[in-house]
PDB file of C-alpha atoms and ligand atoms in Angstrom:
ATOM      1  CA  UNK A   1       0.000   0.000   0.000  1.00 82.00           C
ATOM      2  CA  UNK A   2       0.981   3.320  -0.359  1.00 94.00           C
ATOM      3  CA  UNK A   3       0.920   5.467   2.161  1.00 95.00           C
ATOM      4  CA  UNK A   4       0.665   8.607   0.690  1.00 97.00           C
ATOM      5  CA  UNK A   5      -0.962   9.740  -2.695  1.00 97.00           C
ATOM      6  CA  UNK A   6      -1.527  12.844  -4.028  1.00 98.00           C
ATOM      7  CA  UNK A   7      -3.731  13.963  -6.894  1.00 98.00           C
ATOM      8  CA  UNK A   8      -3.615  17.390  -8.749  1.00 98.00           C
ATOM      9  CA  UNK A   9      -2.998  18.361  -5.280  1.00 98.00           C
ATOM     10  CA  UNK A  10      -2.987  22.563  -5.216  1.00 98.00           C
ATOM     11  CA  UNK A  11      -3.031  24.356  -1.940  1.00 97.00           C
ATOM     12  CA  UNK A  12      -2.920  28.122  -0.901  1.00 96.00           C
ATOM     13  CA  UNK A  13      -3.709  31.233   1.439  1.00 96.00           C
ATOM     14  CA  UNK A  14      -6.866  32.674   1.289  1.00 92.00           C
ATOM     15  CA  UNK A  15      -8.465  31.290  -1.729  1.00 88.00           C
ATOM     16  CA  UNK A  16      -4.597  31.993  -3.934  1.00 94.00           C
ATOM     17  CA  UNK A  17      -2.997  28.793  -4.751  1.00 95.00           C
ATOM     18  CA  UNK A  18       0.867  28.566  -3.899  1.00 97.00           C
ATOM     19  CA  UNK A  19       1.351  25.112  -4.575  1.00 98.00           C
ATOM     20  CA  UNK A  20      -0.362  23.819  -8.211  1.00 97.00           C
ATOM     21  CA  UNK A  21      -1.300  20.143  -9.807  1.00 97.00           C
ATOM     22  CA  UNK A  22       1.232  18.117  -7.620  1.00 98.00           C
ATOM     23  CA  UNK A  23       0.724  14.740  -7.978  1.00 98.00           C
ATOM     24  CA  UNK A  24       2.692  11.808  -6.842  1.00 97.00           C
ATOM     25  CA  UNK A  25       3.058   8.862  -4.661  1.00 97.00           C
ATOM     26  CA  UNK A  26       5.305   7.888  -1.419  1.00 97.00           C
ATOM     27  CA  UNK A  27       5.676   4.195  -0.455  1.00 95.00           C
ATOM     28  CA  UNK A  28       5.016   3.103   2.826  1.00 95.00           C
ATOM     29  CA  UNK A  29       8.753   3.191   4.734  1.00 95.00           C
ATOM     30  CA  UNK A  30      10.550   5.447   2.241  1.00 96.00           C
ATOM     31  CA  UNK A  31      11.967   8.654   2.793  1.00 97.00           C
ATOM     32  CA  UNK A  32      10.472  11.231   0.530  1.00 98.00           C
ATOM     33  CA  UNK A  33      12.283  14.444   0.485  1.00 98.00           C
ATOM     34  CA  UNK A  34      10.622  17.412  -0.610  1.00 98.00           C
ATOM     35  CA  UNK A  35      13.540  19.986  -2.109  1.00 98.00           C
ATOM     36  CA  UNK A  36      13.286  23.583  -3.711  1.00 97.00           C
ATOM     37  CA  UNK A  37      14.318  27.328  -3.278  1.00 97.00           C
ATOM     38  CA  UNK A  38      12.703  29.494  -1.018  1.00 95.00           C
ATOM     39  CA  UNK A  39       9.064  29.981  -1.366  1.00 96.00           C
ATOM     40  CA  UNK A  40       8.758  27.046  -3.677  1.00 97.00           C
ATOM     41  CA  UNK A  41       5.928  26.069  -1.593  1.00 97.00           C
ATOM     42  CA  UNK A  42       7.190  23.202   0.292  1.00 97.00           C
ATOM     43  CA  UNK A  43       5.812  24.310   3.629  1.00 96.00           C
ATOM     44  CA  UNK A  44       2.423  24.617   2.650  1.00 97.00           C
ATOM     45  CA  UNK A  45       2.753  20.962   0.538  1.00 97.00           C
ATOM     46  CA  UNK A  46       3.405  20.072   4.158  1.00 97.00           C
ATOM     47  CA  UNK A  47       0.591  21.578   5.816  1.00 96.00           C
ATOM     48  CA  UNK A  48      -2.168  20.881   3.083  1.00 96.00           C
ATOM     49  CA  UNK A  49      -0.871  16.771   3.792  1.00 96.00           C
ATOM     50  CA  UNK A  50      -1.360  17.396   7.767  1.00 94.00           C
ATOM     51  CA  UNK A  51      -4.476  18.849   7.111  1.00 93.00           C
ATOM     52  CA  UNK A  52      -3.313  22.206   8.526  1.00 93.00           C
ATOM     53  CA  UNK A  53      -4.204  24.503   4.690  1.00 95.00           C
ATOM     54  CA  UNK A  54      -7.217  23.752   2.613  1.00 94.00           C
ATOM     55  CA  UNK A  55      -6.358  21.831  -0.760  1.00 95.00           C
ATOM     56  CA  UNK A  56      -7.804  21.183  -3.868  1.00 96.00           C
ATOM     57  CA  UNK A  57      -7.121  17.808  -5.739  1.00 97.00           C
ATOM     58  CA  UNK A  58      -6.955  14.531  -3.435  1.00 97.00           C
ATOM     59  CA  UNK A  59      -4.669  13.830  -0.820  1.00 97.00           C
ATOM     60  CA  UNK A  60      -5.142   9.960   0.488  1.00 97.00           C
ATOM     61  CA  UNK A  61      -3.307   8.824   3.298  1.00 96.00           C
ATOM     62  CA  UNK A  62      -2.928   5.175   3.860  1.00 95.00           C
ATOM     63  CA  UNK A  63      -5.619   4.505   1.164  1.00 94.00           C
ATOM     64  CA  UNK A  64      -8.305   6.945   2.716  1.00 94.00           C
ATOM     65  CA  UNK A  65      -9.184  10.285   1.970  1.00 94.00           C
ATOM     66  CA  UNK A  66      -7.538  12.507   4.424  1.00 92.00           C
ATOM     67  CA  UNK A  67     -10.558  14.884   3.645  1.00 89.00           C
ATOM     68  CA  UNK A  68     -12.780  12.079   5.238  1.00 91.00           C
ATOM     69  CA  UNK A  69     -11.166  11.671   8.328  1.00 90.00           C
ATOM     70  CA  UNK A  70     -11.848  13.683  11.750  1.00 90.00           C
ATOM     71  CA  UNK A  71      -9.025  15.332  13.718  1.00 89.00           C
ATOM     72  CA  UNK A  72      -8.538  12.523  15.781  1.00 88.00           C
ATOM     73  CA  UNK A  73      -7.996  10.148  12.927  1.00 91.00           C
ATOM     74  CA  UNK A  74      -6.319  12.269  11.546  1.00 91.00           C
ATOM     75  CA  UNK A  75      -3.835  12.377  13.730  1.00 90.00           C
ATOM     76  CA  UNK A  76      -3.627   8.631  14.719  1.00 90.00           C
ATOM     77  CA  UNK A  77      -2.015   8.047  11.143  1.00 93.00           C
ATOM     78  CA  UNK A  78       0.107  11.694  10.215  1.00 95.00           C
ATOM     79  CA  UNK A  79       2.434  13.092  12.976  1.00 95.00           C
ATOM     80  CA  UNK A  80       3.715  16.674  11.781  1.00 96.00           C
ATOM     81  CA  UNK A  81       6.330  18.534  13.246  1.00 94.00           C
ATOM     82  CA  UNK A  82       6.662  21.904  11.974  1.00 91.00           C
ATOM     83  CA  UNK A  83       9.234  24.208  11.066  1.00 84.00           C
ATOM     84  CA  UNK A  84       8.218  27.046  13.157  1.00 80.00           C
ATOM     85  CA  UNK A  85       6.794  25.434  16.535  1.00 82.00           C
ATOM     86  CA  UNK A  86       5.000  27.548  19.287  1.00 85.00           C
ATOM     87  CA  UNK A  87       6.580  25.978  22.351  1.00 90.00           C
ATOM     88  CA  UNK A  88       4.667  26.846  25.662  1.00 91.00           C
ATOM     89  CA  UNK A  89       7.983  27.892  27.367  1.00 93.00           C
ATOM     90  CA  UNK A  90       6.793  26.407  30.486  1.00 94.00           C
ATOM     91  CA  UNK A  91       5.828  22.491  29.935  1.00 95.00           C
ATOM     92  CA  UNK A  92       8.285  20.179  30.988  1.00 96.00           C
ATOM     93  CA  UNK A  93       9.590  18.071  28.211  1.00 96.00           C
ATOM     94  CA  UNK A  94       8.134  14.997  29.618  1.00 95.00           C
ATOM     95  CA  UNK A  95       4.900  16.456  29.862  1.00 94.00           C
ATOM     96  CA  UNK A  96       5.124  18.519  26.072  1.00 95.00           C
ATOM     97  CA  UNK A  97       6.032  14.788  24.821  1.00 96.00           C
ATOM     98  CA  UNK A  98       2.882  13.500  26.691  1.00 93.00           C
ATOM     99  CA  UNK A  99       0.760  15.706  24.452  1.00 91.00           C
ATOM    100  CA  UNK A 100       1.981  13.531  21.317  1.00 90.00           C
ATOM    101  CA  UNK A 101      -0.445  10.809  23.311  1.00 89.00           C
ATOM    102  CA  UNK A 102      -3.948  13.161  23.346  1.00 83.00           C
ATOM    103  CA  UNK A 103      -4.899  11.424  20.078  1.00 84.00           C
ATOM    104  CA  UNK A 104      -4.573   7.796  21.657  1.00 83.00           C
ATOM    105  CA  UNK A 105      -6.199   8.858  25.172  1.00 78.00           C
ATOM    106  CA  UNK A 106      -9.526   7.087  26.239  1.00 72.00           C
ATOM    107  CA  UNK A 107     -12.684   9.008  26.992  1.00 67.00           C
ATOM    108  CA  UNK A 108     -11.444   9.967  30.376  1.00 68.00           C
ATOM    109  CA  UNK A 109      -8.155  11.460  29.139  1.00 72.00           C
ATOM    110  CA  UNK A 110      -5.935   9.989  31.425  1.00 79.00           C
ATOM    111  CA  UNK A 111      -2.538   8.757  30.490  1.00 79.00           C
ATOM    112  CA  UNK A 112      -1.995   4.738  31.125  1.00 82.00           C
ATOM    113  CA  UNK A 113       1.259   3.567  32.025  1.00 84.00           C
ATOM    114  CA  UNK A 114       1.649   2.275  28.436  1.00 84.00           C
ATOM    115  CA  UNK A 115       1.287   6.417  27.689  1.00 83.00           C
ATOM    116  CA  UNK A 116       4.075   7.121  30.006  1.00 88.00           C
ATOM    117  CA  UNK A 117       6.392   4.457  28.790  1.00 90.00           C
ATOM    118  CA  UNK A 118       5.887   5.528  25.171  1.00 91.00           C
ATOM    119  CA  UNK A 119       7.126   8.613  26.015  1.00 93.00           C
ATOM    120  CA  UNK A 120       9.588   7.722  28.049  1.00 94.00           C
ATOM    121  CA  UNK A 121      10.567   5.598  24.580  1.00 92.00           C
ATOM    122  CA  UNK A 122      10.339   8.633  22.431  1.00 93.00           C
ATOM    123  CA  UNK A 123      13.099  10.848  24.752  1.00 95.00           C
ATOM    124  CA  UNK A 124      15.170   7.954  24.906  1.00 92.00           C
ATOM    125  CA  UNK A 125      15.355   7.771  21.520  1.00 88.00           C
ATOM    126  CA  UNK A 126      15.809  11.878  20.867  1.00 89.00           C
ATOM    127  CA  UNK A 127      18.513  11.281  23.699  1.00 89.00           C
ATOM    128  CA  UNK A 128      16.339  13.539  25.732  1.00 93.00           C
ATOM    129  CA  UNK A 129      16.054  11.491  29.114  1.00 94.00           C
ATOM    130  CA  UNK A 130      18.429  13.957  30.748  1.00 96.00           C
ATOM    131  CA  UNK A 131      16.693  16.915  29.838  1.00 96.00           C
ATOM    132  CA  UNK A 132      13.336  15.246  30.823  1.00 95.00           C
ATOM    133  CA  UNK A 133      12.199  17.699  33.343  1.00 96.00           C
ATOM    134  CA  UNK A 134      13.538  20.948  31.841  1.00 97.00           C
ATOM    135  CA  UNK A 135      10.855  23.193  30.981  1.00 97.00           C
ATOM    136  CA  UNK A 136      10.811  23.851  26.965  1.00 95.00           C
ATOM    137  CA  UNK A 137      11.697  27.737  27.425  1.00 95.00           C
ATOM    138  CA  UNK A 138      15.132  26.806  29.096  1.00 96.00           C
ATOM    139  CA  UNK A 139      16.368  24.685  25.676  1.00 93.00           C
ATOM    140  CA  UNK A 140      18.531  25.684  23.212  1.00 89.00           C
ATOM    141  CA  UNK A 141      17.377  25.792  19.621  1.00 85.00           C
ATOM    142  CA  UNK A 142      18.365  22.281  18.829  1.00 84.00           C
ATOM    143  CA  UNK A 143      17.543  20.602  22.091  1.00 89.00           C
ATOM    144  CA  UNK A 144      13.589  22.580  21.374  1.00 90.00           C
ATOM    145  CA  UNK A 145      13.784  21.038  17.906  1.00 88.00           C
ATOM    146  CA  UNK A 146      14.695  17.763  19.025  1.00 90.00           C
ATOM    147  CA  UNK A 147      11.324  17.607  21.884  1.00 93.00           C
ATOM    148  CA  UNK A 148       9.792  18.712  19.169  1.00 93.00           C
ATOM    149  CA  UNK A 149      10.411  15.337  16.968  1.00 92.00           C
ATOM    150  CA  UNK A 150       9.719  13.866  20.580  1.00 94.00           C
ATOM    151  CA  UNK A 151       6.180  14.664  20.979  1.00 95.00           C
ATOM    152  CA  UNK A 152       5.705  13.515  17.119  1.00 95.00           C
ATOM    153  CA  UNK A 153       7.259  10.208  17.936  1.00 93.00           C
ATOM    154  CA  UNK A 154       5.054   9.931  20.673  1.00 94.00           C
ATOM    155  CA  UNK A 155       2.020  10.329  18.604  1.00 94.00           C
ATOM    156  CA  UNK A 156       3.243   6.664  16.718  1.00 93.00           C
ATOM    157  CA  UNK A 157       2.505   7.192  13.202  1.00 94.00           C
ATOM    158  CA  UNK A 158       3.166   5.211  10.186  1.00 94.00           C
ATOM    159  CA  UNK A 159       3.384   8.856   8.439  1.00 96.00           C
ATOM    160  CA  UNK A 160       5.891  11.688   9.777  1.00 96.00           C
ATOM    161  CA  UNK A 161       5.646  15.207   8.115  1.00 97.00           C
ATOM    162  CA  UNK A 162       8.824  17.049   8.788  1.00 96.00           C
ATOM    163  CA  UNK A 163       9.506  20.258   7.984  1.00 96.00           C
ATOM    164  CA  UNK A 164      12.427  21.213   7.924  1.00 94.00           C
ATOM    165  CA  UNK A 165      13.801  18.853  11.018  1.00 92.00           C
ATOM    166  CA  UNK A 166      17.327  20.247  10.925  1.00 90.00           C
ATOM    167  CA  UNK A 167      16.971  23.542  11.260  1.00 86.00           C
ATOM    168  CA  UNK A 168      19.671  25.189  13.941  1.00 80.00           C
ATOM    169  CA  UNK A 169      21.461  22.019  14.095  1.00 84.00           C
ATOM    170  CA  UNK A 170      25.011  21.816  13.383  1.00 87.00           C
ATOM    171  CA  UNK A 171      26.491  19.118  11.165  1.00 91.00           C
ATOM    172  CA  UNK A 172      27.070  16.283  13.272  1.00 90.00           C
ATOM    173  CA  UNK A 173      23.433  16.880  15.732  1.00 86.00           C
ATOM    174  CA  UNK A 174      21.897  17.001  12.326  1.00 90.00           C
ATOM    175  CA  UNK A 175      23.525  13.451  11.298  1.00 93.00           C
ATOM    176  CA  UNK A 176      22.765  12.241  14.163  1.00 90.00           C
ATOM    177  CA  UNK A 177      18.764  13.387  14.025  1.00 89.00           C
ATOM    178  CA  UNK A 178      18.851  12.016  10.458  1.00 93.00           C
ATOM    179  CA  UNK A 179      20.205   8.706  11.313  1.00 93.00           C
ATOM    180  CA  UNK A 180      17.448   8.342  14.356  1.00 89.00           C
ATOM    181  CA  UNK A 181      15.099   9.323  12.106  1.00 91.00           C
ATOM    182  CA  UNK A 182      16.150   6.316   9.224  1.00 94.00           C
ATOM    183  CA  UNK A 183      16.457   3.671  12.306  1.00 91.00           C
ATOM    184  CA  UNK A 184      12.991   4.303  13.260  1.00 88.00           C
ATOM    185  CA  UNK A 185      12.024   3.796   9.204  1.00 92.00           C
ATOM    186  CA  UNK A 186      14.060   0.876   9.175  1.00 92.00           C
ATOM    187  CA  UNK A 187      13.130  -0.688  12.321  1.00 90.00           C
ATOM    188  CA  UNK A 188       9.241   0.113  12.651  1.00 88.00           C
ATOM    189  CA  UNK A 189       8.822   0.664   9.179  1.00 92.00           C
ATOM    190  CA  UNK A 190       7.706   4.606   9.500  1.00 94.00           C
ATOM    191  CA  UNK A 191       7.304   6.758   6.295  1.00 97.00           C
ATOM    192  CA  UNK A 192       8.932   9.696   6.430  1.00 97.00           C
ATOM    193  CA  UNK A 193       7.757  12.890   3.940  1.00 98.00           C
ATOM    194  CA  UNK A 194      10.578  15.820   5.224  1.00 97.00           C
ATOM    195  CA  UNK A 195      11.677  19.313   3.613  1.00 97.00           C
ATOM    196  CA  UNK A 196      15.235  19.685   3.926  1.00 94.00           C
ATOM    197  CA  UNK A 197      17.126  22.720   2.226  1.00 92.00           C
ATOM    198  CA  UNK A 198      20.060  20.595   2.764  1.00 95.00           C
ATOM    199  CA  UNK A 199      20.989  18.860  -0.577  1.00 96.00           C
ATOM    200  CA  UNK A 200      23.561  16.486   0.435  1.00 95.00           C
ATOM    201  CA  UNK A 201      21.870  15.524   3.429  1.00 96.00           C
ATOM    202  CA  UNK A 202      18.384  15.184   1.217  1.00 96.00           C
ATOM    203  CA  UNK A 203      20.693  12.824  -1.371  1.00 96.00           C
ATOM    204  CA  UNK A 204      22.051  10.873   1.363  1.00 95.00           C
ATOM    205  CA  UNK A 205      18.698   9.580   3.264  1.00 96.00           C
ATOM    206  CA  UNK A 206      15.677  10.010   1.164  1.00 97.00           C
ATOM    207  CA  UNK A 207      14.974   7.592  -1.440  1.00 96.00           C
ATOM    208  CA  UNK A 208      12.996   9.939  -3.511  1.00 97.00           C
ATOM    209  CA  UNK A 209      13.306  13.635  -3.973  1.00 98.00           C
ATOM    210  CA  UNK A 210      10.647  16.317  -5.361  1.00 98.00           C
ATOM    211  CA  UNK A 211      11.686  19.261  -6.519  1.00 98.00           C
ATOM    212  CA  UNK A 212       9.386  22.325  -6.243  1.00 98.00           C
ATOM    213  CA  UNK A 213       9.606  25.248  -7.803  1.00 97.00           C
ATOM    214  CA  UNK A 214       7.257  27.991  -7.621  1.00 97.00           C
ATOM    215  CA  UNK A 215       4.758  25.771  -6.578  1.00 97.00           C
ATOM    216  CA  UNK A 216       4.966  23.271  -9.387  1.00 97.00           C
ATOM    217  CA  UNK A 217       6.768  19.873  -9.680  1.00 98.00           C
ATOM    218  CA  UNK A 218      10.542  20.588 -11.433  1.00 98.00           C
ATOM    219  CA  UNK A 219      11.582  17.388 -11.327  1.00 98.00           C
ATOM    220  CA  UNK A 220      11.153  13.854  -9.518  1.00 98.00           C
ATOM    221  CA  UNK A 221      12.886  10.955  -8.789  1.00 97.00           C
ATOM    222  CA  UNK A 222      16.192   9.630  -7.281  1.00 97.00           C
ATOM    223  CA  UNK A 223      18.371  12.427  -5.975  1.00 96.00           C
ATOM    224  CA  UNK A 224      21.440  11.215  -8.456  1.00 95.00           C
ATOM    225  CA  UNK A 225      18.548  11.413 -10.816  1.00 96.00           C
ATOM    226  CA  UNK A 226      17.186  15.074  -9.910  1.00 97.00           C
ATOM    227  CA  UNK A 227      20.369  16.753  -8.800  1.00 97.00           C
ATOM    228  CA  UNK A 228      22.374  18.524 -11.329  1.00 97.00           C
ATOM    229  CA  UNK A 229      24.622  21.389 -11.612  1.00 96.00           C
ATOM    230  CA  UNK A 230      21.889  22.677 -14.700  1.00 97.00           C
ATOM    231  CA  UNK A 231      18.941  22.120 -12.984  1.00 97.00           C
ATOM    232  CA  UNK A 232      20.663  23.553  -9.503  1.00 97.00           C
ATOM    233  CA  UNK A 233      20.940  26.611 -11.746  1.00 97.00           C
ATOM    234  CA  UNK A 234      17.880  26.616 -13.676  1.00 97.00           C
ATOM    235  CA  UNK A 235      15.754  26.235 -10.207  1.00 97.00           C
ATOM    236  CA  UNK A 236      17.794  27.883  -7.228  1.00 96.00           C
ATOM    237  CA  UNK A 237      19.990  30.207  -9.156  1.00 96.00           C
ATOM    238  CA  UNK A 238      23.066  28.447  -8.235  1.00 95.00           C
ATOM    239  CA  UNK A 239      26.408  27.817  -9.597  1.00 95.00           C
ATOM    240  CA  UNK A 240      27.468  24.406  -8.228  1.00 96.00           C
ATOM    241  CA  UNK A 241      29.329  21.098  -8.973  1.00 95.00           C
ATOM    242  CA  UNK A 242      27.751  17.921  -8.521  1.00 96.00           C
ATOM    243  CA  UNK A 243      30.052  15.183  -6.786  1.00 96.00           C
ATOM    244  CA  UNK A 244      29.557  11.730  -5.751  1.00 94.00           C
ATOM    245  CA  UNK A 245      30.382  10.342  -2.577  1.00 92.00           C
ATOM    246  CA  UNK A 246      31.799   6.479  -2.815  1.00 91.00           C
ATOM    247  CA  UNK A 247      28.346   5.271  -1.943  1.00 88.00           C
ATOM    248  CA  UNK A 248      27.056   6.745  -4.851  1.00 89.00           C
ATOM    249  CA  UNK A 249      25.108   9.609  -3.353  1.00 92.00           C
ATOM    250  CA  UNK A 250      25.310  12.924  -4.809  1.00 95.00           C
ATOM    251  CA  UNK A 251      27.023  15.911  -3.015  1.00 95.00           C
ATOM    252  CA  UNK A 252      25.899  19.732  -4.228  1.00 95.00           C
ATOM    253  CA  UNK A 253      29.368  21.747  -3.884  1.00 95.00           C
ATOM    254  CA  UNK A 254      28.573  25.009  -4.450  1.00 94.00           C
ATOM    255  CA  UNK A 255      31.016  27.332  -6.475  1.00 94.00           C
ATOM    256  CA  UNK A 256      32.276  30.405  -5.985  1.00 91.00           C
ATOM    257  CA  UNK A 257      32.684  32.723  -9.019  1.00 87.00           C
ATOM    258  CA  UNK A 258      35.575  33.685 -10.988  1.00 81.00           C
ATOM    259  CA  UNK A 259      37.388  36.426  -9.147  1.00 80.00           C
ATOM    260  CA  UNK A 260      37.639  39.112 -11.258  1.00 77.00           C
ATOM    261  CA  UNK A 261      41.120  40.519 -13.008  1.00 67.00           C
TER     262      UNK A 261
HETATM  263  N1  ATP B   1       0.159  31.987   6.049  1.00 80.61           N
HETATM  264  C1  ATP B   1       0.445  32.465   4.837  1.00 80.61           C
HETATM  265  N2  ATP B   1      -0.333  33.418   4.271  1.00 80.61           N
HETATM  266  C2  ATP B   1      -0.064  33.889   3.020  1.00 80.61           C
HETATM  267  N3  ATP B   1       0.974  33.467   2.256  1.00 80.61           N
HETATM  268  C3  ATP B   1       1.788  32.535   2.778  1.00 80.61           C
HETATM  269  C4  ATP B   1       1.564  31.990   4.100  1.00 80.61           C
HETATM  270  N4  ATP B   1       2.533  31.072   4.336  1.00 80.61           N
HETATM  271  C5  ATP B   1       3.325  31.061   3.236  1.00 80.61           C
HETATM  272  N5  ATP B   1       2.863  31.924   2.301  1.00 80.61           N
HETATM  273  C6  ATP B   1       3.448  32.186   0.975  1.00 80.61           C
HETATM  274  O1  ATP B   1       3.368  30.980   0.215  1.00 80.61           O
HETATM  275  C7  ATP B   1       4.536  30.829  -0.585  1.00 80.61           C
HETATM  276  C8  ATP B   1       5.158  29.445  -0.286  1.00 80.61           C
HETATM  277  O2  ATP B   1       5.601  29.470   1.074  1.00 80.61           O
HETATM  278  P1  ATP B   1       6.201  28.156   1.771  1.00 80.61           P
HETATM  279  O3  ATP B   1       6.442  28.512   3.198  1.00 80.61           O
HETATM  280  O4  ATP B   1       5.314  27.017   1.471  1.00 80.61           O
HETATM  281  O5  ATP B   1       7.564  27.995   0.971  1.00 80.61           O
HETATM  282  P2  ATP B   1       8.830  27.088   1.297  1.00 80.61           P
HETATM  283  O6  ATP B   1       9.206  26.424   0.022  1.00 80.61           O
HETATM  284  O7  ATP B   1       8.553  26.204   2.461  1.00 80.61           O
HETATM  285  O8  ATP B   1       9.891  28.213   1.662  1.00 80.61           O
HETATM  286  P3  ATP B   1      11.192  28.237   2.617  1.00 80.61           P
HETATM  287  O9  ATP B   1      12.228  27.383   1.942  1.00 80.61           O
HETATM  288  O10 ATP B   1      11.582  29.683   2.558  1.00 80.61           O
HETATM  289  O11 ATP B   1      10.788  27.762   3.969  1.00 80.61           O
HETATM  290  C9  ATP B   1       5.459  31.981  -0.245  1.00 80.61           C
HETATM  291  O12 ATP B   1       5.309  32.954  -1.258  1.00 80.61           O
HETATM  292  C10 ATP B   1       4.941  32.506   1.071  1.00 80.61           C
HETATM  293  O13 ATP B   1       5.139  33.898   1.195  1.00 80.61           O
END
C-alpha cells in the first residue's frame, strides 16, 4: 500500500494557490524528500498533507481520503512537526512529549502507564532522558527542535511530516537526528515525507526527492537522478558542482565565481 498519494494536489492562502497540480506517490517506509528554493511552496505541501491549509485535488493517506477523516484520525495516522513550533515555554519536556499521546487517550483522558512508557521511549530515543524535566523555554534551539520530533514520535505514526527537522542544528546533531530518524524507518517501518534545504543531506537519506519550484513539480525521482549542476541553476539560481560520494550519493558543492582581473 501506499501510504501517501496525491492527486492534482494545489493548496494556498486565502483562496490563492501557492502550490499547483502536484501529484505523486510515497511508499510506505521510504523517505520522501521534498527539495526547492525558497518559497517554492514546500511548507504549505506540508501543511495541506497534515491537514493544517485547505487543498484542492486529493490527498489519500494510507488509502483513505484525508478529507474524510476527523481530527482525531487524523492524527492517529500523520504526525507533523513543523518548522516554526510555538513551544509553551513552560511544559516540561516529559509532559510537552505527553501531548503527542492526546490522540490515543480514552474518553477519560488519562494517560496509562503504556502512555508514560511511550514517552519515556520517544526521549530515549531523541537522547532527551536527561533533559526530561527541563521546561521547553530553558532549551537551546536544537535541544527545542529535538522535543519537538519527541512529541511527534510519541504520537506513533506510520506517516511523519517534517519540515524542515534540521533547522539550527550543526552538522554532526543534524547526522545524528537524520540517522534516528532512518532507524525508526528501518526498524518500525515509518514513512517519512521531510523538507530539507540541505541537498547532500536530502541525497544521502531520502529515497525519492521532489523538486518544487514555484509551486509546481521541477523534477522527480532519485536524488542522483534530480540533482544537477543545470537544474541547480535553472531552479535555485546556483552555480554548483555535482560530486559523488563512494556510496554513490550525490554531493551539491557550491562554487564560488571567478574572481575578477
Ligand atoms: N500563512 C500564509 N499566508 C499567506 N501566504 C503565505 C503563508 N505562508 C506562506 N505563504 C506564501 O506561500 C509561498 C510558499 O511558502 P512556503 O512557506 O510554502 O515555501 P517554502 O518552500 O517552504 O519556503 P522556505 O524554503 O523559505 O521555507 C510563499 O510565497 C509565502 O510567502
Amino acid at each position: 500500500m501506499k501510504a501517501l498519494r496525491l492527486h492534482e494536489v494545489s493548496a494556498g492562502y486565502g483562496g490563492k494557490p501557492v502550490v499547483h497540480n502536484v501529484s505523486t506517490t510515497v511508499d510506505e517506509g521510504g523517505w520522501f524528500a521534498i527539495v526547492g528554493p525558497n518559497g517554492a511552496g514546500k511548507s504549505t505541501l506540508l501543511k495541506a498533507i497534515a491537514g493544517l491549509v485547505p487543498h484542492a485535488g486529493t490527498i489519500e493517506v494510507h488509502g483513505r481520503a484525508a478529507r474524510s477523516l476527523s481530527r482525531r484520525e487524523r492524527a492517529r495516522e500523520v504526525g507533523y512537526a513543523p518548522q516554526k513550533p510555538a513551544l509553551p515555554e513552560g511544559l516540561t519536556v516529559t509532559d510537552y512529549t505527553l501531548l503527542g499521546r492526546t490522540p490515543h487517550l480514552g474518553p477519560l483522558a488519562r494517560e496509562s502507564a503504556a502512555d508514560l512508557s511511550t514517552v519515556d521511549d520517544s526521549l530515549a530515543r531523541l537522547d532527551l532522558a536527561a533533559l526530561s524535566g527541563r521546561r521547553l523555554g530553558t532549551l537551546s534551539g536544537g535541544e527545542a527542535q529535538r522535543a519537538v520530533l519527541a512529541r511527534v514520535l510519541a504520537q506513533q505514526t506510520r506517516l511523519l511530516l517534517l519540515d524542515e527537522p534540521t533547522t539550527g542544528l550543526d552538522v554532526g546533531h543534524a547526522q545524528t537526528l537524520l540517522e534516528r530518524l532512518d532507524r525508526l524507518r528501518r526498524e518500525d517501518g515509518t514513512t517519512v515525507v521531510s523538507t530539507l534545504h540541505d541537498l547532500t543531506f536530502a541525497a544521502q537519506y531520502a529515497d525519492t526527492l521532489l523538486l518544487l519550484d514555484n509551486g509546481e513539480v521541477a523534477a522527480e525521482g532519485r536524488p542522483e537522478d534530480v540533482l544537477t549542476s543545470e537544474r541547480l541553476r535553472r531552479h535555485y539560481a546556483a552555480e554548483t558542482e555535482v560530486l559523488l560520494t563512494s556510496g554513490g550519493h550525490p554531493v551539491v558543492v557550491p562554487l564560488r565565481a571567478a574572481p575578477e582581473a
